[in-house]
Short mmCIF file of C-alpha atoms and ligand atoms in Angstrom, two decimals:
data_model
loop_
_atom_site.label_atom_id
_atom_site.label_comp_id
_atom_site.label_asym_id
_atom_site.label_seq_id
_atom_site.Cartn_x
_atom_site.Cartn_y
_atom_site.Cartn_z
CA MET V 1 -11.56 17.92 2.41
CA ILE V 2 -13.28 14.61 3.04
CA ALA V 3 -16.78 14.77 4.52
CA LYS V 4 -16.48 14.41 8.32
CA SER V 5 -18.99 11.55 8.43
CA ILE V 6 -17.03 9.52 5.86
CA ASP V 7 -13.72 10.36 7.53
CA LYS V 8 -15.05 9.12 10.89
CA MET V 9 -16.40 5.89 9.46
CA LEU V 10 -13.16 5.16 7.59
CA LEU V 11 -11.10 5.88 10.71
CA LYS V 12 -13.22 3.40 12.66
CA LYS V 13 -12.15 0.75 10.16
CA GLN V 14 -8.53 1.92 9.96
CA THR V 15 -6.99 -0.52 12.44
CA GLY V 16 -8.56 -3.27 10.37
CA PHE V 17 -6.98 -2.24 7.10
CA LEU V 18 -3.37 -1.89 8.19
CA ILE V 19 -1.46 -5.09 7.36
CA PRO V 20 1.03 -5.29 10.28
CA ALA V 21 4.76 -5.49 9.59
CA ASP V 22 5.04 -9.10 10.74
CA ARG V 23 2.57 -10.14 8.02
CA VAL V 24 4.27 -8.22 5.22
CA ALA V 25 6.75 -10.00 2.94
CA GLN V 26 9.98 -8.00 3.10
CA VAL V 27 13.70 -8.20 2.47
CA GLN V 28 16.74 -6.60 4.08
CA ALA V 29 18.85 -4.13 2.13
CA ASN V 30 21.97 -6.25 2.66
CA ASN V 31 20.35 -9.50 1.52
CA PRO V 32 21.97 -11.10 -1.55
CA LEU V 33 19.95 -10.28 -4.67
CA THR V 34 19.63 -13.98 -5.44
CA HIS V 35 17.82 -14.42 -2.11
CA ALA V 36 15.45 -11.54 -2.95
CA PHE V 37 14.79 -13.18 -6.32
CA LEU V 38 13.59 -16.31 -4.52
CA VAL V 39 11.48 -14.32 -2.02
CA LEU V 40 9.70 -12.38 -4.79
CA THR V 41 9.12 -15.58 -6.76
CA LYS V 42 7.59 -17.31 -3.75
CA VAL V 43 5.42 -14.48 -2.34
CA ARG V 44 4.14 -13.43 -5.78
CA TYR V 45 3.68 -9.79 -4.74
CA SER V 46 4.83 -7.39 -7.40
CA LYS V 47 6.56 -4.99 -4.99
CA ILE V 48 7.81 -5.50 -1.43
CA PRO V 49 9.43 -3.26 1.20
CA VAL V 50 13.17 -3.22 1.91
CA LEU V 51 14.24 -2.68 5.52
CA ASP V 52 17.55 -1.93 7.20
CA ALA V 53 18.82 -3.73 10.31
CA GLU V 54 16.82 -1.37 12.57
CA SER V 55 13.52 -1.97 10.74
CA HIS V 56 13.54 1.41 8.97
CA ILE V 57 12.03 1.24 5.51
CA ILE V 58 14.65 2.36 3.03
CA GLY V 59 13.44 0.99 -0.29
CA LEU V 60 11.03 -0.99 -2.41
CA LEU V 61 11.91 -3.95 -4.60
CA THR V 62 10.28 -5.47 -7.67
CA MET V 63 11.23 -8.44 -9.83
CA PRO V 64 11.99 -6.22 -12.88
CA MET V 65 14.57 -4.33 -10.79
CA ILE V 66 16.37 -7.66 -10.35
CA THR V 67 15.91 -9.07 -13.86
CA ASP V 68 17.12 -5.77 -15.33
CA ALA V 69 20.47 -6.46 -13.65
CA MET V 70 20.43 -10.03 -15.02
CA ILE V 71 20.14 -9.06 -18.67
CA GLY V 72 23.31 -9.92 -20.50
CA LEU V 73 24.10 -9.43 -24.18
CA GLU V 74 22.07 -12.41 -25.30
CA GLU V 75 20.46 -14.07 -22.33
CA LEU V 76 19.36 -13.72 -18.72
CA SER V 77 22.03 -14.89 -16.29
CA PHE V 78 22.46 -15.06 -12.51
CA ASP V 79 26.18 -14.27 -12.91
CA PRO V 80 25.81 -10.46 -12.90
CA ILE V 81 23.83 -10.50 -9.63
CA ALA V 82 25.91 -13.11 -7.81
CA GLU V 83 27.75 -10.46 -5.79
CA MET V 84 24.98 -7.86 -5.63
CA THR V 85 22.67 -7.00 -2.73
CA VAL V 86 19.13 -5.63 -2.63
CA ALA V 87 20.52 -2.16 -1.90
CA ASP V 88 22.20 -2.10 -5.34
CA VAL V 89 18.92 -2.14 -7.30
CA MET V 90 16.09 -1.07 -4.95
CA GLN V 91 13.92 1.99 -5.51
CA THR V 92 14.84 4.60 -2.93
CA LYS V 93 12.27 7.31 -3.70
CA PHE V 94 8.78 6.34 -2.61
CA ASP V 95 5.81 7.59 -0.64
CA THR V 96 5.20 6.60 2.98
CA ILE V 97 2.59 7.68 5.49
CA GLN V 98 2.87 8.16 9.24
CA THR V 99 0.69 6.11 11.57
CA ASP V 100 -1.41 9.23 12.26
CA ALA V 101 -1.70 10.40 8.62
CA ASP V 102 -5.03 11.97 7.77
CA MET V 103 -7.42 10.27 5.41
CA ASP V 104 -7.14 13.04 2.79
CA LEU V 105 -3.42 12.45 2.27
CA THR V 106 -3.80 8.68 2.43
CA LEU V 107 -6.49 8.59 -0.26
CA HIS V 108 -4.55 11.01 -2.43
CA LEU V 109 -1.43 8.83 -2.30
CA LEU V 110 -3.36 5.59 -2.86
CA VAL V 111 -4.48 6.91 -6.26
CA ASP V 112 -0.92 6.44 -7.52
CA ASN V 113 0.29 3.64 -5.24
CA PRO V 114 -1.23 0.16 -4.89
CA PHE V 115 0.04 0.17 -1.30
CA LEU V 116 1.63 2.60 1.15
CA PRO V 117 4.26 1.72 3.75
CA VAL V 118 3.24 3.02 7.18
CA VAL V 119 6.00 4.31 9.46
CA ASP V 120 6.25 5.79 12.94
CA SER V 121 7.94 9.11 13.68
CA ASP V 122 11.38 7.39 13.60
CA ASN V 123 10.65 5.92 10.16
CA VAL V 124 10.36 2.45 11.68
CA PHE V 125 8.21 0.25 9.47
CA GLN V 126 4.78 -0.53 10.98
CA GLY V 127 3.06 -2.25 8.07
CA ILE V 128 1.30 -1.43 4.83
CA LEU V 129 -2.00 0.02 3.82
CA THR V 130 -3.25 -1.37 0.52
CA ARG V 131 -5.65 0.07 -2.00
CA ARG V 132 -7.57 -3.19 -1.77
CA GLU V 133 -8.15 -2.84 2.00
CA MET V 134 -9.15 0.80 1.49
CA MET V 135 -11.67 -0.26 -1.16
CA LYS V 136 -13.11 -2.74 1.34
CA ALA V 137 -13.42 0.07 3.92
CA PHE V 138 -15.17 2.24 1.32
CA ASN V 139 -17.50 -0.59 0.55
CA TYR V 140 -18.36 -0.69 4.26
CA VAL V 141 -18.99 3.08 4.32
CA ALA V 142 -21.12 2.97 1.17
CA HIS V 143 -23.30 0.24 2.68
CA ASN V 144 -23.58 1.64 6.19
CA ILE V 145 -23.54 5.44 6.00
CA GLU V 146 -27.33 5.71 5.94
CA GLN V 147 -27.56 3.56 9.10
CA GLU V 148 -25.27 5.96 10.98
CA TYR V 149 -26.05 9.36 9.39
CA GLU V 150 -29.03 11.10 7.88
CA VAL V 151 -27.99 11.84 4.31
CA VAL V 152 -30.14 14.49 2.71
CA ALA V 153 -29.63 15.84 -0.81
CA LYS V 154 -29.17 19.63 -0.83
CA SER V 155 -30.76 20.06 -4.22
CA THR V 156 -32.42 17.54 -6.41
CA THR V 157 -33.52 17.76 -9.98
CA GLU V 158 -37.05 16.64 -10.77
CA ALA V 159 -35.63 13.64 -12.61
CA GLU V 160 -33.72 12.51 -9.51
CA VAL V 161 -36.80 12.93 -7.32
CA GLU V 162 -38.71 10.78 -9.81
CA GLN V 163 -35.92 8.17 -9.76
CA ASP V 164 -35.91 7.96 -5.93
CA ARG V 165 -39.65 7.15 -5.83
P1 LIG E 201 -3.35 -5.88 -2.91
O1 LIG E 201 -4.09 -4.59 -2.83
O2 LIG E 201 -3.65 -6.84 -1.80
O3 LIG E 201 -3.43 -6.49 -4.27
O4 LIG E 201 -1.82 -5.50 -2.71
C1 LIG E 201 -1.24 -4.50 -3.51
C2 LIG E 201 0.26 -4.61 -3.40
O5 LIG E 201 0.62 -4.44 -2.03
C3 LIG E 201 0.83 -5.96 -3.79
O6 LIG E 201 1.09 -6.05 -5.17
C4 LIG E 201 2.13 -5.95 -3.03
O7 LIG E 201 3.08 -5.16 -3.71
C5 LIG E 201 1.74 -5.25 -1.74
N1 LIG E 201 1.33 -6.22 -0.71
C6 LIG E 201 0.08 -6.56 -0.32
N2 LIG E 201 0.11 -7.44 0.69
C7 LIG E 201 1.40 -7.68 0.95
C8 LIG E 201 2.11 -8.51 1.90
N3 LIG E 201 1.47 -9.28 2.79
N4 LIG E 201 3.45 -8.49 1.86
C9 LIG E 201 4.12 -7.71 0.99
N5 LIG E 201 3.52 -6.91 0.08
C10 LIG E 201 2.18 -6.90 0.06
#
């Protein structure tokens, strides 16, 4: 369990660290793979969400997922992906969090994921929460906790007492 004080301070910052859906680079599952190749090249993010026509998140896409399909016997070629769509190569198993997810779960999942798609109860994509934004929020907590809470050590070794002087 996260300390209540830290949880409260992080939650205060939470609206600030969600990157809303309209600012997230994304592709549609039925987009041609060649189009997704161009999007990924331009946005330079390593992994982006894949949505269906109703804005549900149904996958994640990386450049290696596309280039894997382009590998021929001797060279890379666009020919094999000419007729393919994003849905043919996207990753379909991935973690998401709900808009009201608790901080414990969020932090746990961010250990293994550089970002987490945030969805509502109908799985409609709301945006992403990135490890980077969470680190910024932690930075805020680390710098401000003593202004908002009295933090007292429960037990201190003599060496620590000496160090604090
Ligand atoms: P960051 O923590 O900002 O480096 O982002 C980590 C990962 O989150 C990136 O590599 C992307 O996969 C994803 N990401 C961050 N911001 C965006 C965005 N605006 N659109 C799409 N994906 C993003």
